[in-house]
XYZ file of C-alpha atoms in Angstrom:
545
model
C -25.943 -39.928 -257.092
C -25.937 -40.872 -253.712
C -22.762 -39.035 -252.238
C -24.003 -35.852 -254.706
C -26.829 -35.691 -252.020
C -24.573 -36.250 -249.393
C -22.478 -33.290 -250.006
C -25.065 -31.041 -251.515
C -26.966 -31.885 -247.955
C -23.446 -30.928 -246.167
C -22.750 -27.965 -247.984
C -26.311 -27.020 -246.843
C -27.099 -27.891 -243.467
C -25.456 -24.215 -242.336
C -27.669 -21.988 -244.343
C -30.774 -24.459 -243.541
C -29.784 -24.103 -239.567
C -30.189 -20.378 -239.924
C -33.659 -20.687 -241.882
C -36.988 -20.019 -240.123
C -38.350 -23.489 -239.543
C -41.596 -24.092 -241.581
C -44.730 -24.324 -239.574
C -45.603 -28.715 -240.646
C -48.566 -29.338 -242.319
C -50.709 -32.471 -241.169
C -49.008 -34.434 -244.122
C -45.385 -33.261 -242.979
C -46.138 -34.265 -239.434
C -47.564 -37.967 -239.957
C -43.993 -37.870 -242.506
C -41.721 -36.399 -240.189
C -41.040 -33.589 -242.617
C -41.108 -35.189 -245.905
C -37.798 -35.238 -248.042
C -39.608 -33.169 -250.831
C -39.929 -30.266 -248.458
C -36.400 -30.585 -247.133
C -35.176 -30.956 -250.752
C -36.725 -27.448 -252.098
C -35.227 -25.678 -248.762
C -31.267 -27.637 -249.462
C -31.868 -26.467 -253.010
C -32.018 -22.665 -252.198
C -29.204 -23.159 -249.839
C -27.019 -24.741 -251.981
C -27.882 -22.237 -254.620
C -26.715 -19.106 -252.304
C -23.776 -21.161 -250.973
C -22.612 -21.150 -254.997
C -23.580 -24.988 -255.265
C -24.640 -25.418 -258.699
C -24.108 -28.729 -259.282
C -25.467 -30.026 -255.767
C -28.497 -28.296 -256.871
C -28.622 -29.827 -260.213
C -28.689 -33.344 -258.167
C -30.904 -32.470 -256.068
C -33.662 -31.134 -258.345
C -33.019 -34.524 -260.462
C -32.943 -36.529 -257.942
C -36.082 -35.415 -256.354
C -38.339 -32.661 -258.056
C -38.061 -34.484 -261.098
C -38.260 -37.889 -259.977
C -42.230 -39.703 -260.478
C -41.036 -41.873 -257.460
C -40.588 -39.357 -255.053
C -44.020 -36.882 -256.290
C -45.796 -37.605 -253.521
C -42.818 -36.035 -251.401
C -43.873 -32.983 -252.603
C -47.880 -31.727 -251.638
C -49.726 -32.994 -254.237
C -52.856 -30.792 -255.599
C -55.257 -34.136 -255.052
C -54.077 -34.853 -251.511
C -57.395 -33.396 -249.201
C -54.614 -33.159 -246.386
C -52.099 -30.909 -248.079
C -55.408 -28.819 -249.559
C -56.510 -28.148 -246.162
C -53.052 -27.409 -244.779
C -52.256 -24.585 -248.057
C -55.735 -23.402 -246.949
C -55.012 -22.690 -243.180
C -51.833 -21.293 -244.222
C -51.941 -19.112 -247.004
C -51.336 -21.703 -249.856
C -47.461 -22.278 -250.331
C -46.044 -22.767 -246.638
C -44.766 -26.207 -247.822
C -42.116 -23.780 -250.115
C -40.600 -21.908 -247.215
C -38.954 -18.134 -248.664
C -40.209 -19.525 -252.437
C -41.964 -16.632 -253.438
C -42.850 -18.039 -256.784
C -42.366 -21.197 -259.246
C -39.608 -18.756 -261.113
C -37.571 -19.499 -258.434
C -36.769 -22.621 -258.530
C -34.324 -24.184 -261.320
C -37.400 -26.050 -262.723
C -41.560 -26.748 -262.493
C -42.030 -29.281 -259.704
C -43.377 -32.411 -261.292
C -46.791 -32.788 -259.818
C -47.601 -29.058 -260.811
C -46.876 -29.762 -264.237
C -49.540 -32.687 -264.336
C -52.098 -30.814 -262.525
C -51.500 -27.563 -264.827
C -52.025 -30.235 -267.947
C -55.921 -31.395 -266.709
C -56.546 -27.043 -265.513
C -55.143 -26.335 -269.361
C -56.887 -29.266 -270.976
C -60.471 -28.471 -268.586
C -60.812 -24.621 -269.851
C -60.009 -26.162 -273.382
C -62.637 -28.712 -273.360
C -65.056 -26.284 -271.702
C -64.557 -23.617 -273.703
C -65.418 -25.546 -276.486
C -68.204 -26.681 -275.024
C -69.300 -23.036 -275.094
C -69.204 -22.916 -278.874
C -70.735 -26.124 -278.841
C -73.875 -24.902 -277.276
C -73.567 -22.134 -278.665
C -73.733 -22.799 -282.128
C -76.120 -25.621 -281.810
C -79.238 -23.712 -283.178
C -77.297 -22.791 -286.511
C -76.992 -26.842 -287.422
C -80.720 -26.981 -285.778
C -82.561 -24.130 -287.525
C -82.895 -25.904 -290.586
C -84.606 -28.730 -289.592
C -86.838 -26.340 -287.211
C -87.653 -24.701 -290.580
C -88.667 -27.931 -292.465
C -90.765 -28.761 -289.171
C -94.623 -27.895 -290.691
C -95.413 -28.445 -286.549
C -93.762 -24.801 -286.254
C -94.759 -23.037 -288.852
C -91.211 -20.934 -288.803
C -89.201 -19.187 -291.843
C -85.920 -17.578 -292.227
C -87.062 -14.355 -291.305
C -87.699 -15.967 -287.655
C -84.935 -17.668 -287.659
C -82.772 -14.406 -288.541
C -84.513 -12.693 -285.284
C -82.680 -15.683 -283.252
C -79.516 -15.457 -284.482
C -79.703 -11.354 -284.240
C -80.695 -11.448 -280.899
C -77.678 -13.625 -279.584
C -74.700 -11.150 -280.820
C -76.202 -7.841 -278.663
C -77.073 -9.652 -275.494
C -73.468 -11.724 -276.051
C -71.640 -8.637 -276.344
C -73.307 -7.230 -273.371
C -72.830 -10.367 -271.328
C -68.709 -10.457 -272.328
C -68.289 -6.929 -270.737
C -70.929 -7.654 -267.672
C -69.171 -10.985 -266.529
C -65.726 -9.729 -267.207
C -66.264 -7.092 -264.113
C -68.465 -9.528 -261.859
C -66.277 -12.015 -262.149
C -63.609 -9.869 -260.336
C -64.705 -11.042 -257.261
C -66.259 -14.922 -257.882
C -64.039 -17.852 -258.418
C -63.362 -18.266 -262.179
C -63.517 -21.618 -261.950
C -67.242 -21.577 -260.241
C -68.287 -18.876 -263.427
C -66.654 -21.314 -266.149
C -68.391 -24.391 -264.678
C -71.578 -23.121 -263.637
C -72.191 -20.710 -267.093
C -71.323 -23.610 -268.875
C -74.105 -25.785 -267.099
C -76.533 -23.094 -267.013
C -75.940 -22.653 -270.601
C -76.464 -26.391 -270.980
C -79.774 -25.888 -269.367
C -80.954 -23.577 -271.800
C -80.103 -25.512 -274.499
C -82.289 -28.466 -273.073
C -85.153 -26.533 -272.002
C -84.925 -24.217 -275.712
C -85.997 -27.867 -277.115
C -88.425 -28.228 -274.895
C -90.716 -25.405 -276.456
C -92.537 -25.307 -279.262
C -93.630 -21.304 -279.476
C -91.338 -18.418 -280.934
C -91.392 -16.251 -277.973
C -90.108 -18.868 -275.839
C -86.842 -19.395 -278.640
C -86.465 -15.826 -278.285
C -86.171 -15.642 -274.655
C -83.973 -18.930 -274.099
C -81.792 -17.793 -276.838
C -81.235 -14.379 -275.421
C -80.655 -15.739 -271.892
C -77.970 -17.937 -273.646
C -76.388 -15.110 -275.179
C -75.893 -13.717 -271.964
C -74.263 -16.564 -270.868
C -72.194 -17.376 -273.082
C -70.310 -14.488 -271.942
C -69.391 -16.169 -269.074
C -66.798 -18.430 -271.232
C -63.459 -16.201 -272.182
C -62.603 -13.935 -269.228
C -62.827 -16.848 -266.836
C -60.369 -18.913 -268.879
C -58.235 -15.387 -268.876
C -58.136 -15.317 -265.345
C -57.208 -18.764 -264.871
C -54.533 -18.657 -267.824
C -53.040 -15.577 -266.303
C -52.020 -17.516 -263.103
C -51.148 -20.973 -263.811
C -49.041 -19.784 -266.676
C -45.868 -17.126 -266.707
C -45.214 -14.633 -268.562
C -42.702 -16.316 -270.737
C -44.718 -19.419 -271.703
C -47.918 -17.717 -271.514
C -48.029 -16.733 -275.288
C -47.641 -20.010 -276.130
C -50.565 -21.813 -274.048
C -52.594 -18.800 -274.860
C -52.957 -19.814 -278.493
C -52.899 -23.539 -278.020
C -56.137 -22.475 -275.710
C -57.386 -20.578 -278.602
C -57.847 -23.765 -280.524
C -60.805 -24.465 -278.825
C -62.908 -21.788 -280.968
C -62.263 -23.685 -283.519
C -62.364 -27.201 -281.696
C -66.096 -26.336 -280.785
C -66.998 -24.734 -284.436
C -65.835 -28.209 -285.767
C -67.870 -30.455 -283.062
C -71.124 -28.224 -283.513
C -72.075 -29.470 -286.930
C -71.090 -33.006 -286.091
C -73.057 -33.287 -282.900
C -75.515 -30.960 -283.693
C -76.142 -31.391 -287.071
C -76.292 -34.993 -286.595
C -78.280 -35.217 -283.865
C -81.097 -32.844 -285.416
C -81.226 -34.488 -288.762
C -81.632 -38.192 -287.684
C -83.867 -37.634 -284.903
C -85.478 -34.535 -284.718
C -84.580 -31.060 -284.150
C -85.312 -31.328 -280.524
C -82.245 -33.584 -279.907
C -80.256 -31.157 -281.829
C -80.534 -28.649 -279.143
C -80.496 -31.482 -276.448
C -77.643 -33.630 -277.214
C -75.152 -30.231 -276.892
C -76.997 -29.768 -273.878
C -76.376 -33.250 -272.138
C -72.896 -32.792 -273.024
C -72.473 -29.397 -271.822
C -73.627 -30.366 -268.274
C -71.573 -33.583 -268.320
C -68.478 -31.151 -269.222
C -69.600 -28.691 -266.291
C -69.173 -31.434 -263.475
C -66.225 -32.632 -264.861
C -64.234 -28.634 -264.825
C -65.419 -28.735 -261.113
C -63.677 -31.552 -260.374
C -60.682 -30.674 -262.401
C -59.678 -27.036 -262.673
C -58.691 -24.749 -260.225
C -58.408 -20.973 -260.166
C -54.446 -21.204 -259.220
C -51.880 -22.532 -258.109
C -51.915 -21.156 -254.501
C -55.355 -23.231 -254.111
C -53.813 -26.400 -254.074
C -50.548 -25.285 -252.094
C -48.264 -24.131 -254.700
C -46.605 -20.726 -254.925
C -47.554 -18.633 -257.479
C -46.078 -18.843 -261.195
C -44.416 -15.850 -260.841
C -44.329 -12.673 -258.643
C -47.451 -10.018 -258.552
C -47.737 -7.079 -257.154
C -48.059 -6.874 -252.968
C -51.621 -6.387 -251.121
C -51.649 -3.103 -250.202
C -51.130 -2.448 -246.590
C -52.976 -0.477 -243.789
C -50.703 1.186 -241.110
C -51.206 -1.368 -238.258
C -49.836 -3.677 -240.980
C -53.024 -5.403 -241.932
C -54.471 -6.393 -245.605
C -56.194 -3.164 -246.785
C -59.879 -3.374 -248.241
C -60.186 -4.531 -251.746
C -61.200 -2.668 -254.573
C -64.881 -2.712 -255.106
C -65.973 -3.523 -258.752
C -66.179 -0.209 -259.743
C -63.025 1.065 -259.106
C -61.239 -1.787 -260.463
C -63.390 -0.848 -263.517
C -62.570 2.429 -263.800
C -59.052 2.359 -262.170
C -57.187 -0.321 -264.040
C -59.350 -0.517 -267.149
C -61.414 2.157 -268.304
C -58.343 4.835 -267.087
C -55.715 3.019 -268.713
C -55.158 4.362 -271.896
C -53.724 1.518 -273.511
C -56.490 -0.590 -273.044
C -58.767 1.913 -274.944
C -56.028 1.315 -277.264
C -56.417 -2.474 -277.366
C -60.073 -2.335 -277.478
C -60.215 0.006 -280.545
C -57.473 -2.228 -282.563
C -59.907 -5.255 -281.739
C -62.725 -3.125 -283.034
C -60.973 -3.024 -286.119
C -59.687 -6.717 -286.452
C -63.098 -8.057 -285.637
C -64.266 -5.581 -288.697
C -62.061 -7.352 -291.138
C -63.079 -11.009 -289.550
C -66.645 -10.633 -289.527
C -66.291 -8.643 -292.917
C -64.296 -12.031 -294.361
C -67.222 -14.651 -292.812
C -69.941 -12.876 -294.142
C -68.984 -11.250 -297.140
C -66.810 -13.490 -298.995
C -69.419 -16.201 -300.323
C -70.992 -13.412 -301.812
C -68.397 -11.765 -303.635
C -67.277 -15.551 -305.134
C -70.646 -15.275 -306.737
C -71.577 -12.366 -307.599
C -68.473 -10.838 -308.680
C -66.252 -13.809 -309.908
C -69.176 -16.003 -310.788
C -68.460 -19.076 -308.943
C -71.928 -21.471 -309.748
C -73.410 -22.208 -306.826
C -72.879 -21.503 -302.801
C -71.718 -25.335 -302.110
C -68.475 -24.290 -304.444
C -67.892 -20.815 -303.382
C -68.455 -22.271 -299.663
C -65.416 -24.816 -300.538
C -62.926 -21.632 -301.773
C -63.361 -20.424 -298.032
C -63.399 -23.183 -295.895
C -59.737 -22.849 -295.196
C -60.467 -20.190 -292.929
C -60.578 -21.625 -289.613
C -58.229 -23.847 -290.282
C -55.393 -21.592 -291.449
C -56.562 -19.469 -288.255
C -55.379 -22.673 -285.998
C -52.368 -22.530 -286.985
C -52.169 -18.980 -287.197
C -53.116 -18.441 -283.715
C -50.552 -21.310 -282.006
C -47.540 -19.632 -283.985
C -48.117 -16.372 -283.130
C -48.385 -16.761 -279.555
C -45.162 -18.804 -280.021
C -43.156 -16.108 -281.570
C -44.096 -13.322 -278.969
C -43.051 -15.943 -276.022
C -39.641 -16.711 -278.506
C -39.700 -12.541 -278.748
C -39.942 -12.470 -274.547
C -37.338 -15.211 -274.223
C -34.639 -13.322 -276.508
C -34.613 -9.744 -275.404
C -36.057 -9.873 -271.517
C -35.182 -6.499 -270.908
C -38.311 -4.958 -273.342
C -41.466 -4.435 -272.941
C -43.293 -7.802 -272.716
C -46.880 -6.340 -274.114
C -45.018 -4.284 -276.556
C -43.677 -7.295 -278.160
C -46.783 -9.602 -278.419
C -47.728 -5.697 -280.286
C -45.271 -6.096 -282.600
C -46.360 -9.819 -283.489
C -49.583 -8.180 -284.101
C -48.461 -6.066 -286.322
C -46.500 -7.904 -288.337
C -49.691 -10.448 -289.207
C -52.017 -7.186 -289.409
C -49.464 -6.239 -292.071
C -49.556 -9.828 -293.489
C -53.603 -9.653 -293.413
C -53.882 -6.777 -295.958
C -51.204 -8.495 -298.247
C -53.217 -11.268 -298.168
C -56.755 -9.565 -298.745
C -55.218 -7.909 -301.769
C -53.824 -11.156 -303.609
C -57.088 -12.396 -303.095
C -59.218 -9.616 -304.470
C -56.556 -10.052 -307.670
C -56.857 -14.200 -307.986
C -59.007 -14.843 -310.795
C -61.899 -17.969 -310.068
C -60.265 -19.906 -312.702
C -57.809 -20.874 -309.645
C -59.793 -22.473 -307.012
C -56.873 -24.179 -305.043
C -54.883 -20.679 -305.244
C -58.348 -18.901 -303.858
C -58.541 -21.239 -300.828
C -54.623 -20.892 -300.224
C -55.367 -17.487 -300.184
C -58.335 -17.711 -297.847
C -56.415 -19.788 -295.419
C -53.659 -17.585 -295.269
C -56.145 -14.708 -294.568
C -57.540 -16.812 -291.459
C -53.647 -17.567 -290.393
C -52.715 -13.615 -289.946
C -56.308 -13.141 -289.085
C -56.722 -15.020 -285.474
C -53.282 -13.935 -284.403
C -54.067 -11.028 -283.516
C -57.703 -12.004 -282.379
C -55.634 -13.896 -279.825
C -52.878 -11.683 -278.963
C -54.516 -8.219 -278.441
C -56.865 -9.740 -275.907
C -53.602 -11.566 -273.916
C -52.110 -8.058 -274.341
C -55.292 -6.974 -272.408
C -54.809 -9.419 -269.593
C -51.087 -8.312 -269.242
C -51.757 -4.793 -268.824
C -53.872 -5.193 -266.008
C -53.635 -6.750 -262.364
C -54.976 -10.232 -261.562
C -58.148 -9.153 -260.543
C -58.276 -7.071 -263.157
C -58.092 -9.318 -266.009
C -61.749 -10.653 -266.438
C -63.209 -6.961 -266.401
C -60.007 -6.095 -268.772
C -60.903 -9.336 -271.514
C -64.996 -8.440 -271.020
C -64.273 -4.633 -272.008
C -62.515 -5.715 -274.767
C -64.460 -8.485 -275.792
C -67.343 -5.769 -275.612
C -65.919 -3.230 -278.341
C -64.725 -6.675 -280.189
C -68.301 -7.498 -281.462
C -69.321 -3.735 -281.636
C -66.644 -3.971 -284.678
C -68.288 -7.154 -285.952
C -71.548 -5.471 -285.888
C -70.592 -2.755 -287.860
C -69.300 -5.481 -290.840
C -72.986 -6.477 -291.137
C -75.391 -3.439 -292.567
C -72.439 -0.872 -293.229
C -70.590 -3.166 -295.296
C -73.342 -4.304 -297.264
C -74.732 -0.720 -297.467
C -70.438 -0.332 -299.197
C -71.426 -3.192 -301.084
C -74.904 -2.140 -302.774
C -73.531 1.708 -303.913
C -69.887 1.376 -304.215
C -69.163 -1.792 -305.345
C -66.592 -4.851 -303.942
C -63.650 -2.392 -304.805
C -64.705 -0.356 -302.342
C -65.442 -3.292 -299.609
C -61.870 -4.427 -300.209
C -60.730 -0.883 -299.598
C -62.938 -0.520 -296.604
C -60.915 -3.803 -294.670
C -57.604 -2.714 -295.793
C -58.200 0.668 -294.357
C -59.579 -1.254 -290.860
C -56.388 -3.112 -291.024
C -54.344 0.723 -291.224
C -56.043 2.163 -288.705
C -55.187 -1.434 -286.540
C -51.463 -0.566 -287.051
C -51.738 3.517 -286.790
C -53.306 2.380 -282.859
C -50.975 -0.209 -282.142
C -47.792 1.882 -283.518
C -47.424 3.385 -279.728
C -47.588 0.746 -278.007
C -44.707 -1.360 -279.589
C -42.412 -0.854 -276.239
C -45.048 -1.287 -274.117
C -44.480 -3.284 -270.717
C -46.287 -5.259 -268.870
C -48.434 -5.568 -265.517
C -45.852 -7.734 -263.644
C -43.082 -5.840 -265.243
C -43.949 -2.271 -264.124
C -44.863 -3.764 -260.823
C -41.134 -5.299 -260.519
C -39.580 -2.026 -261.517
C -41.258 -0.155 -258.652
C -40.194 -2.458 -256.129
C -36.511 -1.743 -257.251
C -36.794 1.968 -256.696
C -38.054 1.853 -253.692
C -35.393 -0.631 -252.598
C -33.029 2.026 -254.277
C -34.456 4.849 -252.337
């Protein structure tokens, strides 16, 4: 190993004469430039000198050795923070103008990318945990003769947390152009936390109702900040992939809420069933400030992967961003293929909501299962098969990416989602034709409904943050998330409306038509490339011309 170095360095101290010397950070001057930096300049040498084996050694040796991590400027190191900061992030990487570059992931990014990755996944379950707290709460508020409440009250709650939700999504999405995501994640998170707390602190309707709307709004703060910071710790061709593992935390949270809030409300009052999500909420808040970072370049890495240049004034300085609006209307509402998106989502979140609400009912009243508790059972498989459904899908577009790099990125994660769209009607129809005298079949049916179901929940809004520049992505997911629950609101009173004069024939119809008109939208954008790509093909024409 030791003369591989030796004549890797040899074959590279010519080309790393003729480099621009890096400006040292604090850390490389109390280190007299530490080996890690000189190992990531002799390994693009040696790679343009033809070297490929002295830059095999010296990426094993090194980048991949634990023993030599702190070589390289470590995220947690307040020295090499300050340093990226005064110098735009990624000095320590001399001409490395992104990760992609280099033959493999420096070790220390990899570990700080797992506790970002494994932060917005705890958080945003923590989202659905205080979210969903007042669902495992209600019932004890309604046993509670100190409150004198029904189900008609409680139905005003949960009513009023789906329109100011939806309006929060879209809201955030475009605010959030401009504020840290990390800041909006952490802070909504503890603000909703807050409102949790102080919702059990009342006693009087009007105060639920305004808590629980100010929750709804947010909530919204959750998904477009964890798109952001997905978008740029994550490339392209593993992004599919960590996308739907993140996905797991919907149903990570919907499996915590009735445990911690259920629990908490039933053995000691319904007070601590709002309270106990709330303690944990603002425990989980601190922690994702201490943990997750908006990217890469914060902690004095180079980007994952190349993006599209500032644009430029004549005198060669950084022209003016974007204000909100125009990166609004610009690179969202203007793109056609986001209206596109946001219509297919309509119609997916249709056919979801349409499954979660509607399905108990039809067990019962039209195939006569005896009681909810049973008919509950036949659909519990649901969320589950949606897990599962989610993680593979984004695995197969990445896989799809990997094979054939020369396509349209977007327009194959499209194609994923049409294949499960495709394998979400098949499903809806075997289940509509298994009798109740098959229980196990029903909930194999059910769960296969959730697995093609939440792959394209979780695709089409990745899709969204592809098609869009970085700061462009939370405005992109809130727009989309927006028209999302617009669809879900439409399978509460005009499905049942279906329901009451046509009969379940014609509610089966109505979601297998929702699921045509997804793949009639999505047909034209099957090719369709992404962000990054069509910002990689104009650099090579004007290089050409």
């Amino acid at each position: 190993m030791q003369q591989l170095f030796e004549g890797a360095l040899r074959a590279a101290r010519p080309h790393l004469a003729a480099c621009t010397p890096l400006r040292p950070t604090r850390q490389a001057r109390a280190q007299q430039m530490p080996r890690g930096m000189a190992l990531v300049r002799a390994t693009a040498a040696g790679a343009a000198a033809g070297d490929p084996s002295g830059k095999e050694a010296l990426v094993k040796s090194d980048v991949g050795d634990p023993a030599q991590a702190q070589a390289i400027p470590g995220p947690s190191s307040p020295a090499s923070q300050a340093s990226s900061s005064a110098q735009g992030g990624n000095s320590d990487y001399g001409n490395v103008a992104s990760l992609q570059d280099l033959p493999e992931y420096p070790r220390t990014f990899v570990i700080r990318r797992l506790f970002v990755f494994l932060g917005i996944v705890v958080g945003y379950s923590c989202y659905y945990l205080t979210r969903n707290s007042l669902t495992y709460t209600a019932p004890v508020m309604v046993s509670d003769p100190a409150l004198k409440m029904d189900i008609t009250q409680v139905g005003s709650l949960t009513s009023l947390f789906p329109i100011a939700y939806g309006f929060s999504k879209f809201v955030s999405g475009v605010l959030g152009a401009r504020t840290s995501p990390t800041l909006m994640l952490a802070g909504g998170l503890m603000a909703t936390a807050a409102v949790n707390l102080l919702f059990g602190a009342g006693n009087a309707m009007p105060w639920f109702m305004t808590f629980w709307a100010i929750n709804g709004i947010l909530q919204g703060f959750g998904g477009p900040c964890c798109a952001r910071i997905l978008t740029t710790w994550f490339a392209t061709k593993e992004r599919g992939t960590y996308w739907g593992m993140w996905n797991i935390a919907h149903n990570l949270g919907g499996f915590l809420a009735p445990i911690v809030a259920g629990t908490a409300a039933r053995m000691y009052g319904w007070k601590y069933g709002m309270w106990v999500p709330g303690a944990t909420g603002l425990a989980v808040g601190a922690l994702l400030l201490l943990f997750v970072r908006d990217s890469p370049e914060v902690v004095g890495y180079p980007p994952v992967e190349t993006v599209q240049a500032k644009p430029k004034e004549k005198d060669g300085s950084d022209a003016p961003k974007e204000s909100l609006v125009s990166l609004l209307l610009n690179n969202v509402l203007k793109n056609p293929f986001i209206w596109g998106m946001a219509f297919t989502y309509f119609f997916v979140y249709v056919v979801r909501q349409g499954v979660t609400s509607w399905f108990v009912f039809y067990l019962i009243k039209a195939k006569g299962v005896a009681d909810a508790g049973s008919a509950a059972f036949r659909v519990s498989g649901l969320e589950l098969g949606g897990l599962f459904g989610s993680l593979l899908a984004g695995r197969i577009s990445d896989s799809l990416i990997a094979s054939k790099p020369k396509g349209g990125n977007v327009g194959k994660r499209v194609q994923v989602v049409m294949g499960y769209m495709v394998g979400v009607a098949a499903m809806l129809a075997a289940f509509y034709f298994t009798p109740s005298s098959m229980p196990q079949l029903q909930w194999a049916t059910v769960f296969m409904i959730g697995f093609f179901l939440y792959g394209p929940q979780m695709l089409i809004g990745l899709c969204g943050a592809e098609l869009v520049g970085p700061e462009s992505v939370g405005a992109s997911e809130g727009f989309l998330g927006w028209i999302a629950y617009l669809g879900a609101a439409n399978a509460g009173i005009p499905l049942s409306i279906i329901v009451k004069n046509y009969g379940w024939e014609a509610y089966f119809v109505s979601l297998g038509v929702a699921c045509a008109m997804a793949l009639l939208l999505l047909a034209p954008m099957a090719n369709l490339k992404s962000f990054v790509q069509r910002s990689e093909g104009g650099k090579r024409k004007l290089k050409a011309a």
